[in-house]
PDB file of C-alpha atoms and ligand atoms in Angstrom:
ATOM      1  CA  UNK A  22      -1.179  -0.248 -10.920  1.00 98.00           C
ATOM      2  CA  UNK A  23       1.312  -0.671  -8.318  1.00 98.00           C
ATOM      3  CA  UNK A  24       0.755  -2.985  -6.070  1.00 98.00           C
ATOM      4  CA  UNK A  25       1.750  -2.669  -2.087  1.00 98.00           C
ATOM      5  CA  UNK A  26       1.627  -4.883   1.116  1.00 98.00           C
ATOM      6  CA  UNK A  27      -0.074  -3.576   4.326  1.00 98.00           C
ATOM      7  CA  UNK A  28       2.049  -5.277   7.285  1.00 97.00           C
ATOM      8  CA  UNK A  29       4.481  -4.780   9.269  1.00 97.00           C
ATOM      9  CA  UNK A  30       5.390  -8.648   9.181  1.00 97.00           C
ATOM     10  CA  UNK A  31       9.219  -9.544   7.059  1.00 97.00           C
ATOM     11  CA  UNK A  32       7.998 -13.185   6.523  1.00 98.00           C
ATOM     12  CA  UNK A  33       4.862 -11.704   4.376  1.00 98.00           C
ATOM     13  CA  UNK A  34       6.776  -9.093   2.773  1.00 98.00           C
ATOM     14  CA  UNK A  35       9.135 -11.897   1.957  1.00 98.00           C
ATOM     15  CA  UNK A  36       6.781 -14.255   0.549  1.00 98.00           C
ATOM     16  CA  UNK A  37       4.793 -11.984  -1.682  1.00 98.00           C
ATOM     17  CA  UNK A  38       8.250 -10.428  -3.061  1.00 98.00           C
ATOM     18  CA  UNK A  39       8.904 -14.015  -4.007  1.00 98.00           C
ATOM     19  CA  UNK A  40       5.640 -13.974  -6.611  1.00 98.00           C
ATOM     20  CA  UNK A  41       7.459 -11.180  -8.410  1.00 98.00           C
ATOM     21  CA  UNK A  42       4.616  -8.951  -8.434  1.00 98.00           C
ATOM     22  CA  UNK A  43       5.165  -6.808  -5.270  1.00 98.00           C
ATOM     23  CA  UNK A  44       6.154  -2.807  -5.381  1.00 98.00           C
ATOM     24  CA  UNK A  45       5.734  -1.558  -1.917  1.00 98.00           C
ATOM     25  CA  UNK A  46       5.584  -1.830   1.964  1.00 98.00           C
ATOM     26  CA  UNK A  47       2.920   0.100   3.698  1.00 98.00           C
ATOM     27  CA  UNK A  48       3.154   0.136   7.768  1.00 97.00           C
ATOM     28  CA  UNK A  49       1.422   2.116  10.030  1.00 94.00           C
ATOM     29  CA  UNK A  50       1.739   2.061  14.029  1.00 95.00           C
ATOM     30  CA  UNK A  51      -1.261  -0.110  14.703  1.00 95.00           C
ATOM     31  CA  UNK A  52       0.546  -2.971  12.575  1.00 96.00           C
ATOM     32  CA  UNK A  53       4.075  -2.276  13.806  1.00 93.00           C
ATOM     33  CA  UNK A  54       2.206  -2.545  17.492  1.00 94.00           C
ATOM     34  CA  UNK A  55       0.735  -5.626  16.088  1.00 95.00           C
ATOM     35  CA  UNK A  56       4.648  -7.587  15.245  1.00 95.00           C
ATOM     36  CA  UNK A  57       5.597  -5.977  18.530  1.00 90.00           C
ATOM     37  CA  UNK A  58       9.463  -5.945  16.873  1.00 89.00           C
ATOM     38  CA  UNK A  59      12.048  -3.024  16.513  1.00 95.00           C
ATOM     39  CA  UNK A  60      10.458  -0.603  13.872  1.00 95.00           C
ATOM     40  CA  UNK A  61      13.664   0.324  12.604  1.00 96.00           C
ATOM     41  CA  UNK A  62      14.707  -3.401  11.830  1.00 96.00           C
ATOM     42  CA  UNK A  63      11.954  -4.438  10.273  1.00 97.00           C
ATOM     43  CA  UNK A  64      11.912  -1.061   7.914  1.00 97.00           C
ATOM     44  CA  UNK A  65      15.075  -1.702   7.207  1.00 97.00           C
ATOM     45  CA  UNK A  66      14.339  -5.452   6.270  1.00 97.00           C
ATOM     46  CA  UNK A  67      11.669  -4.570   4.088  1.00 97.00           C
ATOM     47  CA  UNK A  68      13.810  -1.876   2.226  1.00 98.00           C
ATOM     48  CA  UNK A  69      16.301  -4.682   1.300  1.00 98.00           C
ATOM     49  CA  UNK A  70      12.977  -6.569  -0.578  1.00 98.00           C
ATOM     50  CA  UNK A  71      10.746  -4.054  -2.166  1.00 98.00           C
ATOM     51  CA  UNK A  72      12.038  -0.643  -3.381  1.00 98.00           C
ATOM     52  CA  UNK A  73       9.177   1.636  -1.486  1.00 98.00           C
ATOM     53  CA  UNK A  74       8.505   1.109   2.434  1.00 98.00           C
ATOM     54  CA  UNK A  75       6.066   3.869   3.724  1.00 98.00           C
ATOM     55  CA  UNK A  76       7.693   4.542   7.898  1.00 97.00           C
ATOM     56  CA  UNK A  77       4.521   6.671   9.830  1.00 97.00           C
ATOM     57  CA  UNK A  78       5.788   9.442  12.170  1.00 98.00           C
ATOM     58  CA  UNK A  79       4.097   9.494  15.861  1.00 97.00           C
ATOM     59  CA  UNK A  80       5.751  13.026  17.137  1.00 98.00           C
ATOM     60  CA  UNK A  81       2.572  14.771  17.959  1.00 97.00           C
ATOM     61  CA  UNK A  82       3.774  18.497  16.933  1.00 98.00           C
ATOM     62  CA  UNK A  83       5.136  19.664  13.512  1.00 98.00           C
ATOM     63  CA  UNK A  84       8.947  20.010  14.476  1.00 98.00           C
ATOM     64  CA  UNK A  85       8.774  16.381  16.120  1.00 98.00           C
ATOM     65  CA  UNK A  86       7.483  15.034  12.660  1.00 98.00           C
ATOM     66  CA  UNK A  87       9.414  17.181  10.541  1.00 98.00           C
ATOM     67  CA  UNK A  88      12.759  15.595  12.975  1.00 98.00           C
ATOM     68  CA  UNK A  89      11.072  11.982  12.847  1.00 98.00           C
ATOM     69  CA  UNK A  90      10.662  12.284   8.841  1.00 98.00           C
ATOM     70  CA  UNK A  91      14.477  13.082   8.381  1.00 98.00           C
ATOM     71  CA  UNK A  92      15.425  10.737  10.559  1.00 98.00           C
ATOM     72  CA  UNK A  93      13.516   8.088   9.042  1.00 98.00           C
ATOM     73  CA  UNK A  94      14.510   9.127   5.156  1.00 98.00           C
ATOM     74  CA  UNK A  95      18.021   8.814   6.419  1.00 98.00           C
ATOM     75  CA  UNK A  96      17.692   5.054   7.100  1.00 98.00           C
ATOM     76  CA  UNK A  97      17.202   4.425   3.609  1.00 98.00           C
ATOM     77  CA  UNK A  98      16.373   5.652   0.194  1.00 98.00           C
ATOM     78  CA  UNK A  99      13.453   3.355  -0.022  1.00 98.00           C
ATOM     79  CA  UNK A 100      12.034   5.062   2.885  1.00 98.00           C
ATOM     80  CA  UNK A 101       8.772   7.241   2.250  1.00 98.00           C
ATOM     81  CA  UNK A 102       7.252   9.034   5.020  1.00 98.00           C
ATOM     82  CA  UNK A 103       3.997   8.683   6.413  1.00 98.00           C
ATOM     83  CA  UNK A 104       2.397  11.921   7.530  1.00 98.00           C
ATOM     84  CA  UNK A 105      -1.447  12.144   8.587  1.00 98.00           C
ATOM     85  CA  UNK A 106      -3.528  14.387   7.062  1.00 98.00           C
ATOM     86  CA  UNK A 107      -3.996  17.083   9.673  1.00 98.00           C
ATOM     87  CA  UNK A 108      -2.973  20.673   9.409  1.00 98.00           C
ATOM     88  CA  UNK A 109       0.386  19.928  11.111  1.00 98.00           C
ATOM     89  CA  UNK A 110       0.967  17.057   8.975  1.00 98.00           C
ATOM     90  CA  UNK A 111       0.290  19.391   6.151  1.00 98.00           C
ATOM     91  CA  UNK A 112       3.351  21.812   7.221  1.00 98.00           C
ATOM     92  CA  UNK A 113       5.392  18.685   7.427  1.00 98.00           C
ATOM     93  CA  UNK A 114       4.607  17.830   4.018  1.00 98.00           C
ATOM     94  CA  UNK A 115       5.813  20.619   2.771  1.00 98.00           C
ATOM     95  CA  UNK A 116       9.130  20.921   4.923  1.00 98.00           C
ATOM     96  CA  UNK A 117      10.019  17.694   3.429  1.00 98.00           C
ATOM     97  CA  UNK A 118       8.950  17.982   0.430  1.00 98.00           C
ATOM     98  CA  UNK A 119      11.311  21.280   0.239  1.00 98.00           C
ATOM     99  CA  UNK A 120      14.236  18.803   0.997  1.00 98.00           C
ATOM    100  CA  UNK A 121      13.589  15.979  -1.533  1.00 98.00           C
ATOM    101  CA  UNK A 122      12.090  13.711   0.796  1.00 98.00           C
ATOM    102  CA  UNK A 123       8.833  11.481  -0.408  1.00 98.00           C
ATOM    103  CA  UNK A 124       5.626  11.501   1.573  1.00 98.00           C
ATOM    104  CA  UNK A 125       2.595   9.475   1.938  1.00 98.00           C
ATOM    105  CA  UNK A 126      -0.139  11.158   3.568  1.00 98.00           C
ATOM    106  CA  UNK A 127      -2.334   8.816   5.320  1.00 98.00           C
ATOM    107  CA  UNK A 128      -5.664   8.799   6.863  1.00 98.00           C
ATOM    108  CA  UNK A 129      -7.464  11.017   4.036  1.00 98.00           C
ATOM    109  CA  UNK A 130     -11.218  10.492   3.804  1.00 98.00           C
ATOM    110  CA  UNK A 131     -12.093  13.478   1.565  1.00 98.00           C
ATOM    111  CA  UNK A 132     -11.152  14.859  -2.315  1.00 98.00           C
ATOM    112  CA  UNK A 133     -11.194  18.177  -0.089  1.00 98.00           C
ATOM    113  CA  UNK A 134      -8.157  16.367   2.221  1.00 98.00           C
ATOM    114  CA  UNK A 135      -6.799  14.931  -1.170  1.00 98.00           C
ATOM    115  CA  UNK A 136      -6.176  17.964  -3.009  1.00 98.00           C
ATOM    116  CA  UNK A 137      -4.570  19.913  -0.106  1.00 98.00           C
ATOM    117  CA  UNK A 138      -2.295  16.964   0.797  1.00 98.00           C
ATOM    118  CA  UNK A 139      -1.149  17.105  -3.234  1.00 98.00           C
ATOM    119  CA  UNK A 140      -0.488  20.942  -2.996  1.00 98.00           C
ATOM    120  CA  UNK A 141       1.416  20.568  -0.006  1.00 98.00           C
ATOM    121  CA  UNK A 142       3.888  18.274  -2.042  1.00 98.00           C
ATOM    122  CA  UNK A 143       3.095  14.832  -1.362  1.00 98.00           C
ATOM    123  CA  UNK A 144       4.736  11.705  -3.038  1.00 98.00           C
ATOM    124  CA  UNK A 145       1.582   9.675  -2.414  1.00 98.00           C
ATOM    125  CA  UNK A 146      -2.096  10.429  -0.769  1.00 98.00           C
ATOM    126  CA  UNK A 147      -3.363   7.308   0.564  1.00 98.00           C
ATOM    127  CA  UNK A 148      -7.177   7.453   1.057  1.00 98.00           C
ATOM    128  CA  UNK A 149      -8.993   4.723   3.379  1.00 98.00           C
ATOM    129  CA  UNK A 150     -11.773   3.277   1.629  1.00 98.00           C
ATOM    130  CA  UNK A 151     -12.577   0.058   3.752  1.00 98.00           C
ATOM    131  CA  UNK A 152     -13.030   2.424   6.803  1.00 98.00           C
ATOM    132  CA  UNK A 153     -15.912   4.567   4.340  1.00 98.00           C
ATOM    133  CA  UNK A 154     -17.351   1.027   3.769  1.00 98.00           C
ATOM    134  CA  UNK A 155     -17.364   0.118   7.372  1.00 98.00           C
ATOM    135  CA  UNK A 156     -19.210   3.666   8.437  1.00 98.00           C
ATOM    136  CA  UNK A 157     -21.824   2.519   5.553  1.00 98.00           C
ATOM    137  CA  UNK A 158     -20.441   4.869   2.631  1.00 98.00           C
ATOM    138  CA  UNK A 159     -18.691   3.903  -0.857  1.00 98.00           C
ATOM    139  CA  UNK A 160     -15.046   4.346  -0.388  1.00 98.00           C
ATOM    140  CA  UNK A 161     -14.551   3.715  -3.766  1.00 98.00           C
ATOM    141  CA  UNK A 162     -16.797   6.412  -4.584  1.00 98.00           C
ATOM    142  CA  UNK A 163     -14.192   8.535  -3.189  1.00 98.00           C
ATOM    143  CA  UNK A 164     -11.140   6.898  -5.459  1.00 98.00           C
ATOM    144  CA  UNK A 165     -13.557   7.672  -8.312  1.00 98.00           C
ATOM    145  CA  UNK A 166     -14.094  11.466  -7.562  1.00 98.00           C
ATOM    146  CA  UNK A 167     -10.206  11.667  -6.870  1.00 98.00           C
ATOM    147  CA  UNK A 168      -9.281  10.104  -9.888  1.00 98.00           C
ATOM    148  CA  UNK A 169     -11.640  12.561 -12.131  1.00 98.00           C
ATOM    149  CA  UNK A 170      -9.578  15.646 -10.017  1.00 98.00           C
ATOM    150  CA  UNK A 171      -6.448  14.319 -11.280  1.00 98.00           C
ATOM    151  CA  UNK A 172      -7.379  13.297 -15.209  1.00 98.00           C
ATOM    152  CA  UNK A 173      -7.249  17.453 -15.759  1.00 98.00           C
ATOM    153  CA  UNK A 174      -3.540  16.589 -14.981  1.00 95.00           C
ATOM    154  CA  UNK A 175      -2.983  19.124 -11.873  1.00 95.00           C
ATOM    155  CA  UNK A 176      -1.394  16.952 -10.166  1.00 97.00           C
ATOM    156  CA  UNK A 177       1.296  14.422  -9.989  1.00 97.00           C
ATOM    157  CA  UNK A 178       1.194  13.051  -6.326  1.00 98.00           C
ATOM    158  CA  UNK A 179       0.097   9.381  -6.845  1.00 98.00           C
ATOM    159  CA  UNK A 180      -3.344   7.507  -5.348  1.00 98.00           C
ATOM    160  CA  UNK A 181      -2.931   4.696  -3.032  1.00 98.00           C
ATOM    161  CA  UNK A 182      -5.930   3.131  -2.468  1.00 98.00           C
ATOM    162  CA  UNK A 183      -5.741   1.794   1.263  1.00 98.00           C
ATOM    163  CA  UNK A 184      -7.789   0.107   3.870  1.00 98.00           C
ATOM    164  CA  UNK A 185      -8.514  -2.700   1.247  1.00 98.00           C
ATOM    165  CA  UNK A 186     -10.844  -5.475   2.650  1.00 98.00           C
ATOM    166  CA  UNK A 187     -11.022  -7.932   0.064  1.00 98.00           C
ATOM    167  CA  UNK A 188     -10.431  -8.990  -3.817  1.00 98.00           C
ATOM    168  CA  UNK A 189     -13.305  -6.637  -5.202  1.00 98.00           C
ATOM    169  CA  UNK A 190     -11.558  -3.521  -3.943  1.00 98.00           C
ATOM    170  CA  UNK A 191      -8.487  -3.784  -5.597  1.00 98.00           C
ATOM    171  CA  UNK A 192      -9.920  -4.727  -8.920  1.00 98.00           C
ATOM    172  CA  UNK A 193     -11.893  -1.610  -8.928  1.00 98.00           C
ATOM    173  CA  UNK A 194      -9.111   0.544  -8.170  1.00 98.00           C
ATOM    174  CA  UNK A 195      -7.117  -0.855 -11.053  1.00 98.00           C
ATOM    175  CA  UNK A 196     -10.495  -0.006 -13.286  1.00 98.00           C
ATOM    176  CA  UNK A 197     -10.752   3.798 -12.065  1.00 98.00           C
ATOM    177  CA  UNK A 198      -7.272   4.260 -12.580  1.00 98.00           C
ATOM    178  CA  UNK A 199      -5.334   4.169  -9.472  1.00 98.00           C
ATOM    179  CA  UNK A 200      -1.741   4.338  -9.327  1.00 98.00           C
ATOM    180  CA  UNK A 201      -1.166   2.126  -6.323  1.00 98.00           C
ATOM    181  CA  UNK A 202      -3.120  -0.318  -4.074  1.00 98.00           C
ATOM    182  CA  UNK A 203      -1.968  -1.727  -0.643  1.00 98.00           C
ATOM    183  CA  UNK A 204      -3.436  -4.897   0.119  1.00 98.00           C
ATOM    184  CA  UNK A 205      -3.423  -6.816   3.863  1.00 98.00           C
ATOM    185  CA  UNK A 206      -1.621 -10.357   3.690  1.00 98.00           C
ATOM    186  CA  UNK A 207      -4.684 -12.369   3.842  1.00 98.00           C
ATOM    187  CA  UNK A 208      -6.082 -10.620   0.528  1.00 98.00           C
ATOM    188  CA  UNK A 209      -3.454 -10.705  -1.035  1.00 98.00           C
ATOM    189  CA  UNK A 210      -3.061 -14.518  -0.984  1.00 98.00           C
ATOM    190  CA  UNK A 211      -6.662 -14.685  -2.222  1.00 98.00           C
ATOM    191  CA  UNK A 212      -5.648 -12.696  -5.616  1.00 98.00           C
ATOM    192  CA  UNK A 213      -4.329 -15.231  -7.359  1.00 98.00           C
ATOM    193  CA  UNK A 214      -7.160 -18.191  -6.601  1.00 98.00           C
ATOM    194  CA  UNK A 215      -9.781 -19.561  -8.450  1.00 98.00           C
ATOM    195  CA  UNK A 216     -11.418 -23.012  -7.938  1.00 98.00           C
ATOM    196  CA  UNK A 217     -11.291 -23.562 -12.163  1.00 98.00           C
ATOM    197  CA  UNK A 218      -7.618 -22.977 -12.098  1.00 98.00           C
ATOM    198  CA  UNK A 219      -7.328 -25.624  -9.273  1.00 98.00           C
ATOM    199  CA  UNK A 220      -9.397 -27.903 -10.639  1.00 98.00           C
ATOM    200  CA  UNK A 221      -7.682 -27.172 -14.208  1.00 98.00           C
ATOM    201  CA  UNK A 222      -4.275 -27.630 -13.343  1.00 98.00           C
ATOM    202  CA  UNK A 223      -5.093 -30.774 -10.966  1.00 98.00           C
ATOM    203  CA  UNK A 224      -6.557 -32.447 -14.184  1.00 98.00           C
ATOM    204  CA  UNK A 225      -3.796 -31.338 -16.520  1.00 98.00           C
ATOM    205  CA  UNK A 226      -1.283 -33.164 -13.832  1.00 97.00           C
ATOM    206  CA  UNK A 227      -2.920 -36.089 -13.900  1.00 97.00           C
ATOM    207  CA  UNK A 228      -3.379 -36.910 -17.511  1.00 97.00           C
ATOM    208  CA  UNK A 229      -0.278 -36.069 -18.112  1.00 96.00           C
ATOM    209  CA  UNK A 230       0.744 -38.958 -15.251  1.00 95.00           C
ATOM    210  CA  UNK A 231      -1.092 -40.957 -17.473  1.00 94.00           C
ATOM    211  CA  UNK A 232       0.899 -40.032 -20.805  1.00 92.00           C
ATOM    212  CA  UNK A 233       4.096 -38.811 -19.974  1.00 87.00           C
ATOM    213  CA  UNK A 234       6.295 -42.819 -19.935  1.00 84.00           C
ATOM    214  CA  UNK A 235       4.721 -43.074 -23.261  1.00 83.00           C
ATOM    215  CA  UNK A 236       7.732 -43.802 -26.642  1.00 71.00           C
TER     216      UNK A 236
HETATM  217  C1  E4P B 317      -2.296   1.865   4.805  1.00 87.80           C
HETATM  218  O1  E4P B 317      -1.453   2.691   4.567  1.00 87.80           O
HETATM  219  C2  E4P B 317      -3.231   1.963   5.921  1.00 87.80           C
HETATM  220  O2  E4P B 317      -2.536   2.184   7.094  1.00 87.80           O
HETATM  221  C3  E4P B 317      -4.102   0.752   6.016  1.00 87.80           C
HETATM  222  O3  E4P B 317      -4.481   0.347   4.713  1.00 87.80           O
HETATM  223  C4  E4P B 317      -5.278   0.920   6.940  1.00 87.80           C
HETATM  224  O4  E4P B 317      -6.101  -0.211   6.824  1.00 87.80           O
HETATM  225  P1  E4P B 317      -7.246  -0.551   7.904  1.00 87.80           P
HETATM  226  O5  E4P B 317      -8.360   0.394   7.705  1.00 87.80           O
HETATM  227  O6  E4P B 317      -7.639  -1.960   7.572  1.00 87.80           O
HETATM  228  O7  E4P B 317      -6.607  -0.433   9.263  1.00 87.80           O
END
């Protein structure tokens, strides 16, 4: 499973690129309103660090989107564009599919949502599964009935699991199958803890203080 940062910060992207184990860049306008910093700049950034940075279009008709999309691909070949899942996003999908240009549709909540966003074309479907949680459903219920939709091999856009809230939900994904998870900063530096390998490691250091001067 590929994993992906959910920020629109360069220092984070930066430091989790550094643990060798980073594939992607997800942003959407909520987090690039968050940095409050030039959204081309920091794309562009991130595209020199990780070789998949997902840039959302805001144009709120299909030929704005469809002109935002290209305009955004043409930045960089790293660049995959993020198109909600409404009907007009849909059409965009499919326009840019047509010219070679990767999606990620965002904001699906539905297999219904999932399966049209895949036959309009799309790269990658990213369904929110913290935001199921939060209105008291199982969004991982919904990664498990996509994930049974693809095995019969229909389709070849890949599953990003997104709206992650903590550790739990990205081990599950890996379990159902999913092909990508995007993970906000602060869980992502909780992956790699655990108090035994603290308190392992601390002890291994210091009896080997104890040892090391010895012929
Ligand atoms: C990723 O592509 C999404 O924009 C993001 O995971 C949404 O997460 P949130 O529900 O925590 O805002």
């Amino acid at each position: 499973m590929k994993l992906f940062l959910d920020t629109a910060n360069v220092a984070y992207v930066a430091e989790i690129a550094r643990w060798g184990v980073l594939d992607g860049v997800t942003t959407n306008p909520s987090l690039v309103a968050k940095e409050g910093k030039d959204f081309k700049k920091v794309v562009l950034e991130m595209c020199k660090l990780v070789p998949c940075v997902s840039a959302q279009v805001t144009a709120p008709d299909v030929e704005g989107m469809k002109k935002q999309g290209e305009e955004y691909a043409s930045w960089h070949k790293n660049v995959v564009v993020k198109v909600p899942m409404t009907t007009d996003g849909l059409q965009v999908v499919k326009y840019l599919s047509g010219k070679k240009i990767k999606t990620n549709v965002t904001l699906v909540f539905s297999v219904a949502q999932a399966i049209l966003a895949a036959k309009a074309g799309a790269t990658i479907i990213s369904p929110f599964i913290g935001r199921l949680d939060d209105i008291g459903e199982d969004g991982m219920v919904l990664i498990e009935e996509i994930m049974d939709v693809w095995s019969h091999g229909r389709f070849e856009t890949e599953v990003l699991v997104a709206s992650t809230r903590h550790p739990r939900h990205i081990i599950d994904a890996a379990r159902v199958g999913a092909h990508i998870c995007t993970i906000p900063y602060e869980v992502f530096k909780k992956l790699p803890q655990h108090t035994l390998t603290d308190n392992g490691y601390k002890k291994f250091q210091e009896d080997w203080e104890k040892v090391k001067n010895r012929g």
